[in-house]
CSV table of C-alpha atoms and ligand atoms in Angstrom, one decimal:
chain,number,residue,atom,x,y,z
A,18,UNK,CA,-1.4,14.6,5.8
A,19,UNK,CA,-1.2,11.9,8.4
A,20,UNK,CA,1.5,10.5,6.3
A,21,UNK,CA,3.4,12.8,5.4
A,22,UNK,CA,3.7,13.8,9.1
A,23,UNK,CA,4.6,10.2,9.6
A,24,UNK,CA,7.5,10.2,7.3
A,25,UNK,CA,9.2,12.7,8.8
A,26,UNK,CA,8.6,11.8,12.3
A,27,UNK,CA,11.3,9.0,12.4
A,28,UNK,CA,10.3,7.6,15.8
A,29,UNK,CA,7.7,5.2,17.2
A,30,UNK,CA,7.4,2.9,14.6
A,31,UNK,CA,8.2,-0.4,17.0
A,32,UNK,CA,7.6,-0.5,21.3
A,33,UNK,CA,10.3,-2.7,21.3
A,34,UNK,CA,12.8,0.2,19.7
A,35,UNK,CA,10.9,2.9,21.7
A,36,UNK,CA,11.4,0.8,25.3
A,37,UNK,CA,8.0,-0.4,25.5
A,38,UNK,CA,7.7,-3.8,27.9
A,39,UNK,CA,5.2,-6.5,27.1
A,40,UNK,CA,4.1,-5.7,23.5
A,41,UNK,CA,4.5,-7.6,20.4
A,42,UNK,CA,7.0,-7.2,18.0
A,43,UNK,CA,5.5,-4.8,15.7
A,44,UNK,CA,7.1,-2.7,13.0
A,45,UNK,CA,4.9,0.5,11.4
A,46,UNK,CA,4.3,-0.6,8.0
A,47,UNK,CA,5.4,3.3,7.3
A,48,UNK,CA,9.1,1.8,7.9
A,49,UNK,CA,9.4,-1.4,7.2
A,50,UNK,CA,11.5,-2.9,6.2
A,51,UNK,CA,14.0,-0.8,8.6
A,52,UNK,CA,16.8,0.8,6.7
A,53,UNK,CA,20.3,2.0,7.6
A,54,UNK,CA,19.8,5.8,5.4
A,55,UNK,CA,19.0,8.2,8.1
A,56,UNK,CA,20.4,11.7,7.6
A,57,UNK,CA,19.9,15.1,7.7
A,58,UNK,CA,19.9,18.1,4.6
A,59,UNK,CA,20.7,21.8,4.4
A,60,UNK,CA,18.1,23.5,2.5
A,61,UNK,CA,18.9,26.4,1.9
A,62,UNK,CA,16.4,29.1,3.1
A,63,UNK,CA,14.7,25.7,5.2
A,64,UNK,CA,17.7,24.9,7.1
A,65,UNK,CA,18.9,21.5,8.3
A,66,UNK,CA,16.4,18.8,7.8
A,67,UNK,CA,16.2,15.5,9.0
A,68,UNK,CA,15.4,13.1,6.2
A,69,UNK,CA,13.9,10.3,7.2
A,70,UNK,CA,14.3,6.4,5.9
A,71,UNK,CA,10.5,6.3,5.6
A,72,UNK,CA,10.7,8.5,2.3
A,73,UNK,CA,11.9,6.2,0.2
A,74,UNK,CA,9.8,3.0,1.7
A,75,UNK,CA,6.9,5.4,1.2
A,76,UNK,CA,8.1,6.1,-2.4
A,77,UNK,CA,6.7,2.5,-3.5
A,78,UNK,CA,3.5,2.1,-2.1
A,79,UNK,CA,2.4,5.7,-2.9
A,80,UNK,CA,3.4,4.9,-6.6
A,81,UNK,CA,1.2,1.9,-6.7
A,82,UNK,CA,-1.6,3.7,-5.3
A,83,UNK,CA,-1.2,6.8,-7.1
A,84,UNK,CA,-1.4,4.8,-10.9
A,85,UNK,CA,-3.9,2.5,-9.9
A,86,UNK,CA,-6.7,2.3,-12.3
A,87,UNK,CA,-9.1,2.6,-9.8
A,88,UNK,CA,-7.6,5.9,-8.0
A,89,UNK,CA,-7.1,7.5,-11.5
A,90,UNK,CA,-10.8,6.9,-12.7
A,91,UNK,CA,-11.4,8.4,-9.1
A,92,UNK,CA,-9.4,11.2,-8.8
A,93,UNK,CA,-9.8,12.2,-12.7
A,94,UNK,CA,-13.5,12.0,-12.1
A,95,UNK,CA,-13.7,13.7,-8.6
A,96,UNK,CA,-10.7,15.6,-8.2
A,97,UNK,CA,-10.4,16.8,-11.9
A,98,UNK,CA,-13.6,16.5,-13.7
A,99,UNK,CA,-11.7,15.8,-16.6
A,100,UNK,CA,-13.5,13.8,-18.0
A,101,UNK,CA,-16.4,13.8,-15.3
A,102,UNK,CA,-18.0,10.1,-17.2
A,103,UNK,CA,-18.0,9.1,-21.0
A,104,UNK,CA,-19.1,11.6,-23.5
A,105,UNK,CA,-20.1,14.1,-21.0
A,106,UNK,CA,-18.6,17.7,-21.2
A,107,UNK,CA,-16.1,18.9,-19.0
A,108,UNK,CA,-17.0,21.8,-17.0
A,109,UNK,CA,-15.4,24.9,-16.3
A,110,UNK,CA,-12.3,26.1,-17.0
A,111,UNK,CA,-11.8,22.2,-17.7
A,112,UNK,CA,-13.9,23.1,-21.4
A,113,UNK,CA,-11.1,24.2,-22.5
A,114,UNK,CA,-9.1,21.4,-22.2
A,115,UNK,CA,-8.7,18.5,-24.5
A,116,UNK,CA,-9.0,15.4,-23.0
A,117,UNK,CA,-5.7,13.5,-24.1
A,118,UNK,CA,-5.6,10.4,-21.8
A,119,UNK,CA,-2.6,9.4,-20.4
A,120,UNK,CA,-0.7,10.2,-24.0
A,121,UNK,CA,0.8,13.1,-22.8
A,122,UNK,CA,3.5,13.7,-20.1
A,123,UNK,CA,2.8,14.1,-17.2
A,124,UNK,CA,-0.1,11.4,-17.0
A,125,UNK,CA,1.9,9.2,-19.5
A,126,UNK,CA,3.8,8.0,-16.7
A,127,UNK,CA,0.9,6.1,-15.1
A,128,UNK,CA,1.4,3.6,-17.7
A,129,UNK,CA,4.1,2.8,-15.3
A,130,UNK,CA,1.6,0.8,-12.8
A,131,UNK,CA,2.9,-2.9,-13.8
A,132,UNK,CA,6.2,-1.9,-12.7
A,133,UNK,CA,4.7,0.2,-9.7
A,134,UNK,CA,3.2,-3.7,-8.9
A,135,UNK,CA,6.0,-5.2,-8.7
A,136,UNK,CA,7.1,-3.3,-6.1
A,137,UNK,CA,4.0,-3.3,-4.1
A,138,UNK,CA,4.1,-7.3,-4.3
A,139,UNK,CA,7.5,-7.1,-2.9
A,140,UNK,CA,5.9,-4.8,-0.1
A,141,UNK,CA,3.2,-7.6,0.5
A,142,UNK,CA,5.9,-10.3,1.4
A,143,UNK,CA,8.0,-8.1,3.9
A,144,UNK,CA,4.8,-6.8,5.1
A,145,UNK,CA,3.8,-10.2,5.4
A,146,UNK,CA,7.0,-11.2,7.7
A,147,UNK,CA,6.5,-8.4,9.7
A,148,UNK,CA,3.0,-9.4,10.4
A,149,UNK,CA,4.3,-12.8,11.5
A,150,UNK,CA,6.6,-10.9,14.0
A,151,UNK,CA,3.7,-9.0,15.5
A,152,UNK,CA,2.5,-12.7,16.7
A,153,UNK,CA,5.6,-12.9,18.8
A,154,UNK,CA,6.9,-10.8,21.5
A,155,UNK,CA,10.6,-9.9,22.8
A,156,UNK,CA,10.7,-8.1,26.3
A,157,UNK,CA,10.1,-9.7,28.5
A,158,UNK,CA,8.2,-12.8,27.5
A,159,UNK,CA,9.5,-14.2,24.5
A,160,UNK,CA,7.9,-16.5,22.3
A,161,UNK,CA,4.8,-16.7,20.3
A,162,UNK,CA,1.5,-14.5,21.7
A,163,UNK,CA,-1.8,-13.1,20.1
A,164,UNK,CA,-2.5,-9.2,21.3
A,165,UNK,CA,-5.2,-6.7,19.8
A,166,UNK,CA,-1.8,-5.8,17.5
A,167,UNK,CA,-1.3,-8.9,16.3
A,168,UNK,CA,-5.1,-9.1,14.7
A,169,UNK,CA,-4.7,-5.0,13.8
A,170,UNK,CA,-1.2,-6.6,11.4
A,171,UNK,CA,-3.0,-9.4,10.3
A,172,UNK,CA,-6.3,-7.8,8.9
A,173,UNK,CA,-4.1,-4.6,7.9
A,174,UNK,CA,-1.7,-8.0,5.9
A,175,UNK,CA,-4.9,-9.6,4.2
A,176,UNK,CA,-7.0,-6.1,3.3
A,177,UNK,CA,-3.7,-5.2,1.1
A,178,UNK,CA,-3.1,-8.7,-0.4
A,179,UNK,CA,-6.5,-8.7,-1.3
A,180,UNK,CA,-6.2,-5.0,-2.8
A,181,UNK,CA,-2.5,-5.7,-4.0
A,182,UNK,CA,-3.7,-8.9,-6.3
A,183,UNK,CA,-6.9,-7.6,-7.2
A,184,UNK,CA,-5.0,-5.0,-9.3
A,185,UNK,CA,-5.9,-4.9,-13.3
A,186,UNK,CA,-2.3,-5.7,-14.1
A,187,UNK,CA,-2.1,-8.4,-12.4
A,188,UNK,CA,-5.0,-10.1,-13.6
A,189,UNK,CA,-3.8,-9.4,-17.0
A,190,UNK,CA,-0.6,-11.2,-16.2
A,191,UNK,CA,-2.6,-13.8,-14.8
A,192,UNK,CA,-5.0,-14.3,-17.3
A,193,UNK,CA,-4.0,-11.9,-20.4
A,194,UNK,CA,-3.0,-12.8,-24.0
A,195,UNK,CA,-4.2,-16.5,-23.9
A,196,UNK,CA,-6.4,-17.3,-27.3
A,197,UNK,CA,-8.0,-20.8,-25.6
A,198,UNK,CA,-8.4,-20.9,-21.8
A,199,UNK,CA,-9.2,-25.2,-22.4
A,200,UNK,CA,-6.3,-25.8,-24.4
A,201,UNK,CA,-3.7,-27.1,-22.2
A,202,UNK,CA,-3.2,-27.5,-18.5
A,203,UNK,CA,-1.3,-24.6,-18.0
A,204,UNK,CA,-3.8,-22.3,-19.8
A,205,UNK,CA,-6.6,-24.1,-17.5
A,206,UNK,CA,-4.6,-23.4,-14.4
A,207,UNK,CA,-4.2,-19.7,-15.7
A,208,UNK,CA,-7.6,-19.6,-16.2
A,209,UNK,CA,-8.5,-20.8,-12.2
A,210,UNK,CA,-6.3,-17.9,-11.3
A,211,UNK,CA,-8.1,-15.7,-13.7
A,212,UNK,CA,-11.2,-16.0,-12.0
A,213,UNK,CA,-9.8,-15.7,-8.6
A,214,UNK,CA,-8.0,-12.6,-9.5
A,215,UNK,CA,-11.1,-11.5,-11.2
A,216,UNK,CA,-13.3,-12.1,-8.1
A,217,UNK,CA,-10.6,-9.5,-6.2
A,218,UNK,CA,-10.9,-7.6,-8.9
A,219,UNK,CA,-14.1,-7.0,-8.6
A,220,UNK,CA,-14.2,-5.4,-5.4
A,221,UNK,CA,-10.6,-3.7,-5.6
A,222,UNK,CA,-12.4,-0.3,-5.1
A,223,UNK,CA,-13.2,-1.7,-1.3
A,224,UNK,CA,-10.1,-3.3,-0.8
A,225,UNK,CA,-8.3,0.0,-2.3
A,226,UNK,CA,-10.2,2.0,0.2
A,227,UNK,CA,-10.0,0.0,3.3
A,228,UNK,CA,-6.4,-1.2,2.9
A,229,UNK,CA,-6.0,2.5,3.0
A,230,UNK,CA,-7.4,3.1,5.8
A,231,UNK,CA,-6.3,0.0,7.9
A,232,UNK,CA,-2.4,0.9,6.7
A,233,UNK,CA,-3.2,4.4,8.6
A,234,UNK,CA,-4.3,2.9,11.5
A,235,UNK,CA,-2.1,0.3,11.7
A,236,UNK,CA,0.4,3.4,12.3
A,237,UNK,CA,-1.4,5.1,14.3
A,238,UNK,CA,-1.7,1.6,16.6
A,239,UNK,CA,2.0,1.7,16.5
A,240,UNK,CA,2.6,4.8,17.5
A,241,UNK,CA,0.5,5.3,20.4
A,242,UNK,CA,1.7,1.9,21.8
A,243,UNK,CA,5.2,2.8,21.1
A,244,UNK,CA,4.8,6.3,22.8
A,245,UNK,CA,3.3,4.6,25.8
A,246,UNK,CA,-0.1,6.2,25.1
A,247,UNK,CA,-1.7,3.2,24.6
A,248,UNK,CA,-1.3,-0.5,25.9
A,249,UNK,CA,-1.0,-3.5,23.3
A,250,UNK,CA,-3.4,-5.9,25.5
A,251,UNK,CA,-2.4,-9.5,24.7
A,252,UNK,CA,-4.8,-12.0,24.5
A,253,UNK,CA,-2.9,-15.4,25.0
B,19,LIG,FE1,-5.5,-0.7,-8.8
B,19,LIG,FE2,-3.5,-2.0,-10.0
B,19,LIG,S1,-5.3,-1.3,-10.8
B,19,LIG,S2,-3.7,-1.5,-7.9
């Protein structure tokens, strides 16, 4: 809800855009990276809506999230109860149903999470520059500076790397369709990154959850500073 009220907001997603003195140079990972396609829509019966950049950005990680393998055990199982665990019956209304998998449109298309990872690891290295930026600040003082936003971008930065390339597709990349892990120094390498990956991997259910979270209230940070609710107290 949060988000969705977020991506049509369209404002207060950097203090130095909204005017704000003295605060670093942080962009709302809800926008970045900044883009140019800010318009409005007549819909009819709706009227004229403002549409608002953050859609498409949005569009990217919310794919990612929405086929991860961990989120679909979660939600199938949760939200669903189709199938509620292995070989036990589906309640309900849900009886009735044949489990299909993801065979069948429109669940087929989760299939699409490598792709979706692509783009997240894309998201990870913008995110990553704006999290550089929020160590510097612009108005008045430039230069480099630590405030309590600076640490919020940087734990936000590492909580979805660590969720980001503890995703299943990436470790098969990493580490998949290799017959001998000691047979050659690339396969050895591949198999160092394997277990790396794999140690992510192993806790991407608490990296999914508090990456979500921290994203949220990275925003929220942003926006209260940016609306002058809020001051972004620097440290040094
Ligand atoms: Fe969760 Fe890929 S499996 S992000």
């Amino acid at each position: 809800l949060y988000t969705t009220y977020r991506m049509f907001d369209n404002g207060y997603y950097s203090p130095e855009a909204a005017g704000i003195m003295g605060a670093a140079d942080m962009l709302s990972p809800f926008y970045s990276p900044l883009l140019p396609f800010n318009f409005n829509v007549n819909i009819p019966g709706l009227g004229v809506k403002h549409v608002s950049p953050a859609i498409y950005i949005l569009i990217f990680p919310l794919a990612f999230r929405m086929t991860c393998y961990y989120y679909r055990k979660a939600y199938y199982r949760a939200i669903f109860a189709d199938p509620l665990a292995c070989a036990v019956g589906e309640p309900g209304a849900n009886s009735r149903m044949n489990y299909s998998g993801e065979r069948k449109f429109p669940f087929v298309l989760l299939n699409l999470h490598r792709y979706a990872f692509y783009a997240a690891a894309v998201f990870i290295v913008l995110l990553g520059y704006d999290t550089y930026k929020a160590f510097t600040f612009t108005i008045p003082d430039k230069g480099f500076g630590v405030s309590v936003g600076s640490l919020i971008f940087l734990i936000n930065w590492v909580l979805l790397t660590a969720y980001t390339f503890g995703c299943h597709s990436w470790r098969h990349l990493i580490g998949g369709k290799v017959d001998c892990y000691s047979c050659s120094a690339l396969s050895r390498t591949r198999y160092g990154l394997w277990q790396k990956v794999s140690y992510l991997n192993n806790r991407h259910a608490l990296y999914a959850w508090c990456s979500m979270i921290s994203v949220g209230l990275t925003d929220v940070y942003v926006n209260l500073v940016s609306r002058g609710i809020i001051t972004d107290f620097r440290l040094f």
